[in-house]
Tab-separated table of C-alpha atoms and ligand atoms in Angstrom:
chain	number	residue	atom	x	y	z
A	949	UNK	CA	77.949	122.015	110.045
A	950	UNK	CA	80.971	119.925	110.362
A	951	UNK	CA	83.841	120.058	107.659
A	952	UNK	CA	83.564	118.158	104.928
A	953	UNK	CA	85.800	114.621	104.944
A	954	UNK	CA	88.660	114.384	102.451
A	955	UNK	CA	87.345	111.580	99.610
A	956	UNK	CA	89.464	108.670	99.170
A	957	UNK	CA	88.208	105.884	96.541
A	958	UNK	CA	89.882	102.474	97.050
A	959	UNK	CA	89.884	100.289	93.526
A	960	UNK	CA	90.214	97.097	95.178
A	961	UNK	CA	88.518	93.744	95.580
A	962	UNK	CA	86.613	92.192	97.384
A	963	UNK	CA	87.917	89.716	100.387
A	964	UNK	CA	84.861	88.544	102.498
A	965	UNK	CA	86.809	88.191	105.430
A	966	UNK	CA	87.845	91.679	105.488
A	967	UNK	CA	91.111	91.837	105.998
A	968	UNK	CA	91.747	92.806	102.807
A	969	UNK	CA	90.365	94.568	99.913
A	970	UNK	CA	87.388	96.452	99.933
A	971	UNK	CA	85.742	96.297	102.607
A	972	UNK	CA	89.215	96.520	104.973
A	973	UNK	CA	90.369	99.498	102.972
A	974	UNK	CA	86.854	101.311	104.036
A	975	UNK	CA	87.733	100.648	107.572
A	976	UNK	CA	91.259	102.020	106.884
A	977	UNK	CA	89.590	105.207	105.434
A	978	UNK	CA	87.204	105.640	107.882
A	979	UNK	CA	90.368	105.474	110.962
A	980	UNK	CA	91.946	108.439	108.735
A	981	UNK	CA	89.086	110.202	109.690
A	982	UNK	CA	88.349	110.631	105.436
A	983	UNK	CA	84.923	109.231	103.446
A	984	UNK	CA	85.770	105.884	101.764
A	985	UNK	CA	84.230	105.298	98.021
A	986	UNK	CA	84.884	101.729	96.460
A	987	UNK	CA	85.122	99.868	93.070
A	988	UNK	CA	84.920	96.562	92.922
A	989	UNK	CA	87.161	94.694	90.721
A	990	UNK	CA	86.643	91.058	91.797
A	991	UNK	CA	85.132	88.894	94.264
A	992	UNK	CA	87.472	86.257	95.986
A	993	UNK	CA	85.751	83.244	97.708
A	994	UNK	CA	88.500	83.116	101.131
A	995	UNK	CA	88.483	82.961	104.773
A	996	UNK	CA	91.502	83.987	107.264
A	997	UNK	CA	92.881	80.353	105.592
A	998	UNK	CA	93.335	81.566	102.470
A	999	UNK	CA	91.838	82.633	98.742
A	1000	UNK	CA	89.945	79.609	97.319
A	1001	UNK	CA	88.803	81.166	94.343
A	1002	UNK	CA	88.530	84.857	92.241
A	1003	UNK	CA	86.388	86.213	89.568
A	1004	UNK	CA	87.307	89.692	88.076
A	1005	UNK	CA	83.890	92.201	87.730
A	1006	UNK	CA	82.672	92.931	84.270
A	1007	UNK	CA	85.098	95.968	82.954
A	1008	UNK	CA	82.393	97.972	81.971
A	1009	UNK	CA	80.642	97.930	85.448
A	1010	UNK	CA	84.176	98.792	86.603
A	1011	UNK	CA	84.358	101.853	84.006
A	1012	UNK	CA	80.922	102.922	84.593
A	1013	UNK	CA	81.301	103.122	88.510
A	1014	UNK	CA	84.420	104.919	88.313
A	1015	UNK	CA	83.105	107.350	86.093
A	1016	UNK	CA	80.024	107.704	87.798
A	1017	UNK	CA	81.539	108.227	91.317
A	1018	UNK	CA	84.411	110.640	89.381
A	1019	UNK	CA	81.308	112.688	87.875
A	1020	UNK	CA	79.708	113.266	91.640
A	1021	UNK	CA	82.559	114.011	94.377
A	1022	UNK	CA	85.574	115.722	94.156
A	1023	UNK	CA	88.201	112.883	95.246
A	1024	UNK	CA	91.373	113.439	97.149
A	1025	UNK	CA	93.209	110.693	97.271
A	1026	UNK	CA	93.106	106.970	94.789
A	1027	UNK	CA	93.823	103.902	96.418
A	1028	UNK	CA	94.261	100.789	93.652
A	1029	UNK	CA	94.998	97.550	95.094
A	1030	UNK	CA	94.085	93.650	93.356
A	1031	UNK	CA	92.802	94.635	89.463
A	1032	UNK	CA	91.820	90.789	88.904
A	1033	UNK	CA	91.944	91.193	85.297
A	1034	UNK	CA	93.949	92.831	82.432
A	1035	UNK	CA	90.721	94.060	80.856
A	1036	UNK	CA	89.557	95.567	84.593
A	1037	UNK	CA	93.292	96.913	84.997
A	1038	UNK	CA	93.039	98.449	80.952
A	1039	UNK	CA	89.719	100.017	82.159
A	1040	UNK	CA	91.486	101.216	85.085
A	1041	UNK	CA	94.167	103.002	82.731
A	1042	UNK	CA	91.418	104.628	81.086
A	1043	UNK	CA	89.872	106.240	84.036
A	1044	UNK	CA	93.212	108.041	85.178
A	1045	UNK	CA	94.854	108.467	82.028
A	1046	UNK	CA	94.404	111.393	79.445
A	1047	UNK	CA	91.699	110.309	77.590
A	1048	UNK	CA	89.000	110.349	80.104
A	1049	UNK	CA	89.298	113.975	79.575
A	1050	UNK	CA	88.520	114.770	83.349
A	1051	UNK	CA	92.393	116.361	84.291
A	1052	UNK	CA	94.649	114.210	86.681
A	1053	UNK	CA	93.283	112.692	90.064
A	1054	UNK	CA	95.418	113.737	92.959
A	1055	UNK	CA	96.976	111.225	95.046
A	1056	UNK	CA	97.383	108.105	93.399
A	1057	UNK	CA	98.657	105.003	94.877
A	1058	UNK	CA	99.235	101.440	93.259
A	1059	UNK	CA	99.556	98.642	95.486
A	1060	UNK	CA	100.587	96.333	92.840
A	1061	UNK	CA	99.281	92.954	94.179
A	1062	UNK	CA	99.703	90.120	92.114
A	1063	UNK	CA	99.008	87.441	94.572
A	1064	UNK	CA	97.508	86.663	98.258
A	1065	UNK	CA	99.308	85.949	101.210
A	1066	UNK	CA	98.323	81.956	100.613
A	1067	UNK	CA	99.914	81.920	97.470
A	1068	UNK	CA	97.055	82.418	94.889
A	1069	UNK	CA	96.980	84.524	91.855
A	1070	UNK	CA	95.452	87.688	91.990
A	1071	UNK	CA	96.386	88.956	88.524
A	1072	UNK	CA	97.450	87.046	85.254
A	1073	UNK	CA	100.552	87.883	83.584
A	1074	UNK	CA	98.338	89.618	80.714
A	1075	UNK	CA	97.515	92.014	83.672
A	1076	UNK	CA	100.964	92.233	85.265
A	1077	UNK	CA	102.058	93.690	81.686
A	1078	UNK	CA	99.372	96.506	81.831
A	1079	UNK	CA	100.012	97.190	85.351
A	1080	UNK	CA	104.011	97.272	84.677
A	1081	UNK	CA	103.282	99.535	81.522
A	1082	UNK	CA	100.738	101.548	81.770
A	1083	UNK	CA	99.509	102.198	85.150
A	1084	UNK	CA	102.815	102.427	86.842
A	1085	UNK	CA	103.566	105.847	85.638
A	1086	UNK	CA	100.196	106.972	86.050
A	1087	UNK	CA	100.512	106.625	89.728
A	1088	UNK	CA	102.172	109.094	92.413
A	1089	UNK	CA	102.991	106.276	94.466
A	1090	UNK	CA	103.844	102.567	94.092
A	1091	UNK	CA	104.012	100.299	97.214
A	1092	UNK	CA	105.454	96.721	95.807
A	1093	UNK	CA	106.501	94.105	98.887
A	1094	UNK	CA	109.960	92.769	98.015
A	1095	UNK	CA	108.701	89.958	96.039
A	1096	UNK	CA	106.534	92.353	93.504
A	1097	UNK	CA	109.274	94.228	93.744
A	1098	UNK	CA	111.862	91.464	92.752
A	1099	UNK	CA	109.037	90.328	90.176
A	1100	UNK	CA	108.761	93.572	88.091
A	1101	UNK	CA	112.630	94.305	87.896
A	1102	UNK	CA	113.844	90.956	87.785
A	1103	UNK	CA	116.426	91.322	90.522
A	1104	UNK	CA	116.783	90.052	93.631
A	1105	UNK	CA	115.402	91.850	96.615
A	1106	UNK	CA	115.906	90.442	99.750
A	1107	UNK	CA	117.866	93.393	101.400
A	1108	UNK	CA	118.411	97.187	101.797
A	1109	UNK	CA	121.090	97.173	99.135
A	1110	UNK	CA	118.609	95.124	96.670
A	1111	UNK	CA	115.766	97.077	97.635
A	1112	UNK	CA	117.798	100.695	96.664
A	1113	UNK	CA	118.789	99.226	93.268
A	1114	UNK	CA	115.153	97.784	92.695
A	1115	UNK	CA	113.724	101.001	93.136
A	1116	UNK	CA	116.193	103.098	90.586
A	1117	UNK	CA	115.365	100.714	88.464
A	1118	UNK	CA	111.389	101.067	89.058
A	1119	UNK	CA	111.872	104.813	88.348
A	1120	UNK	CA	112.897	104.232	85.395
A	1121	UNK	CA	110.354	101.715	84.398
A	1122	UNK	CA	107.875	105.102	84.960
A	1123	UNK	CA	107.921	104.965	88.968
A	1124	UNK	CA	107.542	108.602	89.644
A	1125	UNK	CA	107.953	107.300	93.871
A	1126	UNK	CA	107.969	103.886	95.407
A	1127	UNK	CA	107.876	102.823	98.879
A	1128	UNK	CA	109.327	98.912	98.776
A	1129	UNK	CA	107.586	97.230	101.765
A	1130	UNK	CA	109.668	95.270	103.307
A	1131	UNK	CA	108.007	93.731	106.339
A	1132	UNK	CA	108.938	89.665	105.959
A	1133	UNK	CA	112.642	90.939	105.983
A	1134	UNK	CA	114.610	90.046	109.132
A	1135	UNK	CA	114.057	93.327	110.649
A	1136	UNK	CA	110.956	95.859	108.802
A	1137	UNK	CA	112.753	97.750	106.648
A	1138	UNK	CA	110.616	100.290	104.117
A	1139	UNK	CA	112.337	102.178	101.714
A	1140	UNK	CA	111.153	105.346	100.082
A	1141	UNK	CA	112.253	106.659	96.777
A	1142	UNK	CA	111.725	108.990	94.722
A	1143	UNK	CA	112.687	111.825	92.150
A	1144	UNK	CA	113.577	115.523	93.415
A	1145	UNK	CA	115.876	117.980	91.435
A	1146	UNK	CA	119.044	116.439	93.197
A	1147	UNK	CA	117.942	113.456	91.393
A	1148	UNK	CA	116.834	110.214	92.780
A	1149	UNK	CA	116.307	110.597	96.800
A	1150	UNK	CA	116.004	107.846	99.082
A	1151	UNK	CA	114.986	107.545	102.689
A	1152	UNK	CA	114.644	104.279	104.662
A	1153	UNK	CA	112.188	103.224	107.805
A	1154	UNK	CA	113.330	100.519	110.148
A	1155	UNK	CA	111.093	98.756	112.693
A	1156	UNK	CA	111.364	95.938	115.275
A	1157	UNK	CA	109.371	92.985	113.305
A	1158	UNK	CA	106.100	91.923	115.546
A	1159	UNK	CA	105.688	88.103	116.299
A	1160	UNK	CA	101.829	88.196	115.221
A	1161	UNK	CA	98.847	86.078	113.572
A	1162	UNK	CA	96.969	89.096	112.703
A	1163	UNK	CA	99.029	89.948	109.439
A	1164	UNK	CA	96.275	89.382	107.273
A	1165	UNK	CA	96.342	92.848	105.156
A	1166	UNK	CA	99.483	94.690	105.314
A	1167	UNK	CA	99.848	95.460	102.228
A	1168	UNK	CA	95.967	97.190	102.005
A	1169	UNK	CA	96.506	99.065	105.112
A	1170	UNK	CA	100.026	100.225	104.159
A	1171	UNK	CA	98.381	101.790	100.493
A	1172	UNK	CA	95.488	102.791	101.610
A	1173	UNK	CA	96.717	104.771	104.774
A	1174	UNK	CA	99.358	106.594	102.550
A	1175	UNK	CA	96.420	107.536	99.766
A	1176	UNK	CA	94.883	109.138	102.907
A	1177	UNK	CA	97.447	111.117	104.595
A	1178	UNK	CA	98.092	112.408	100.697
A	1179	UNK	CA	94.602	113.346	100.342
A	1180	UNK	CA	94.991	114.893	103.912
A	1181	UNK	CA	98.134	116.992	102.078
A	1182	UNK	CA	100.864	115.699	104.304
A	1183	UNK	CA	104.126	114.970	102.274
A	1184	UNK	CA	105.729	111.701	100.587
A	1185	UNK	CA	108.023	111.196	103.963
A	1186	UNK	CA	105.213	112.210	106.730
A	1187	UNK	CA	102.776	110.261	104.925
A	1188	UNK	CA	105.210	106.825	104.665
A	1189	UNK	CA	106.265	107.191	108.366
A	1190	UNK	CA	102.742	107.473	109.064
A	1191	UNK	CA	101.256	104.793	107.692
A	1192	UNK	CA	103.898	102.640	108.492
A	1193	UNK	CA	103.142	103.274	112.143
A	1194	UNK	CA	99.528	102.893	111.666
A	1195	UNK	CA	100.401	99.045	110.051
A	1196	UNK	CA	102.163	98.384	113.019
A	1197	UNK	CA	99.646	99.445	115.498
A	1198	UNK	CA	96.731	97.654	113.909
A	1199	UNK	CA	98.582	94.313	113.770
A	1200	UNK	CA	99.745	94.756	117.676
A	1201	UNK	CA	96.250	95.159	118.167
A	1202	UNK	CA	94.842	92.296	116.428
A	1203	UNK	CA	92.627	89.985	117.815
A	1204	UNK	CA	93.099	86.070	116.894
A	1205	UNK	CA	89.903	85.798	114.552
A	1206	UNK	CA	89.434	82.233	112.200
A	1207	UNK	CA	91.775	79.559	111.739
A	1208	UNK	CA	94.429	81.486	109.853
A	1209	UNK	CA	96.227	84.107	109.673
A	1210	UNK	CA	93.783	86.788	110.941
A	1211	UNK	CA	92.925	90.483	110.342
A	1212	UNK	CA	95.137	93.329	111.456
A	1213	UNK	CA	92.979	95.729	113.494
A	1214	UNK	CA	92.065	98.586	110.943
A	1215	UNK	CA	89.914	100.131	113.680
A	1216	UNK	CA	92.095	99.945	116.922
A	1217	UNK	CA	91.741	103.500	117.580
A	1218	UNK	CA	88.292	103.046	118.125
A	1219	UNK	CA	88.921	100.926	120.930
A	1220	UNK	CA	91.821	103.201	122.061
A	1221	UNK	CA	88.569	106.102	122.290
A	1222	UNK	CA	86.369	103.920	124.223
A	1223	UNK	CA	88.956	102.857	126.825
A	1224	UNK	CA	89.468	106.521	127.418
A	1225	UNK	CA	85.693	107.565	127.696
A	1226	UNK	CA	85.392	104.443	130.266
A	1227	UNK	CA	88.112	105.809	132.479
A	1228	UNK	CA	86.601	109.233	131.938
A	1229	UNK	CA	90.040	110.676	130.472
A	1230	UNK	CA	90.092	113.154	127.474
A	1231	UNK	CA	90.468	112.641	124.296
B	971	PXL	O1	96.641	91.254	100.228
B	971	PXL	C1	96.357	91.282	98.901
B	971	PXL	C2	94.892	91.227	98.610
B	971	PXL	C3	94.302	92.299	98.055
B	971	PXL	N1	92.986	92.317	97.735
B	971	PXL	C4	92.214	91.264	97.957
B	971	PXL	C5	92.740	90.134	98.513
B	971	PXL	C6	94.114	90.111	98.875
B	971	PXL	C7	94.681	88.943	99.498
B	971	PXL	O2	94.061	87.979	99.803
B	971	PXL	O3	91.936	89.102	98.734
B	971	PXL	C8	90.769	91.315	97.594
């Protein structure tokens, strides 16, 4: 018998086009080579041209699922991306905080989305609030873009300098680490921060920006690849530089799908695979 696969659960919603949410953060699982568990937090009506519409799940089904999948596998690694709603987010609080009574799930990571790539809104300002207060510090790991990260502090973040100063100030809104994406910059720069006995430690990751289409998801792929290489035990720094590369492979290795802005490639590996059986090479 094979080893068991580390368990990540993605708390996400749901994007029909798969790019993001969901569905995409499955696929994103699955290339880590862990099992993928979901709860859905909302349905979005959208195509690669954008969100048309949202509706938040029912909290309760959102409690009940969490605490049913929670009660059945031991999980590795938390992945929470769109919430939807502040009661869905409040139910979300209650899951991971202390009075579920279950002990602290390893491996947490908040992708704090508050809107889509088209613009629309993802989460009110009622759920913003909850997010900023009370999930924030529940998480190991928050991964704002510049913009939720220029939203929650109220500075501006538009370069490395910004993006430093955001992130001290993150920590102390609860942050215990943050990476600040910061891929629509003129050149990719991510910054990782977080607290160490020498205080406050920051490391930054620089990449050549790729001309692409297939951008649809980023911010999913980003999250949900660093929940996994936690779950997989690699370290804050491994697991950024990781998942950073992974981002950038799967959009280089997108394929122009719909009339938008399409999918990145979550499963570009496989491809990679079945090019090298064809040739005959190993793996
Ligand atoms: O990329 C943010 C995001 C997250 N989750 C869902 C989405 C989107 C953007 O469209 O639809 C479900």
């Amino acid at each position: 018998m094979t080893d068991t696969p580390a368990i990540v659960l993605t708390i996400a919603g749901f994007d029909p086009s798969s790019g993001a949410g969901v569905t995409a953060d499955i696929k994103t699982i699955a290339a880590h080579g862990c099992y993928g568990i979901a709860c859905v937090t909302g349905l979005t009506v959208q195509s690669t041209a954008g969100v048309c519409r949202m509706v938040a799940t029912d909290p309760e089904m959102v409690k009940e699922t969490l605490d049913e999948l929670a009660g059945d596998m031991a999980i590795a690694g938390v992945h929470i991306g769109m919430l939807g709603s502040a009661a869905v987010a409040r139910k979300v609080v209650e899951f991971l905080g202390e009075s579920s009574g279950r002990g602290k799930l390893p491996n947490i990571v908040l992708d704090p989305v508050l809107k889509s790539s088209s613009g629309a809104d993802l989460l009110d300002g009622a759920g913003t609030k909850v997010l900023i207060e009370e999930l924030m510090s529940l998480a190991d790991v928050i991964t704002p873009n510049v913009d939720e990260a220029a939203e929650f502090t109220g500075m501006p973040v538009s370069n490395l300098s910004e993006m430093r100063a955001a992130a001290h100030r993150l920590h102390k809104m609860g942050a215990a680490a943050v990476v600040i994406t910061g891929g629509h910059l003129e050149k990719a720069v991510d910054l990782l921060s977080f607290r160490s006995a020498q205080g406050v430690e920051q490391e930054v990751f620089k990449t050549e920006k790729l001309r692409s289409n297939s951008t649809h998801g980023t911010g999913c792929a980003f999250s949900t690849s660093m929940a996994c290489h936690l779950a997989l035990d690699r370290g804050l720094a491994e697991a950024t530089l990781l998942a950073k590369t992974y981002v950038t492979a799967a959009i280089a290795a997108g394929h122009p799908l719909g009339r938008g802005n399409g999918p990145v490639n979550h499963l570009y590996r496989m491809n990679q695979q079945r090019r090298a059986v064809a040739s005959g090479s190993e793996l």
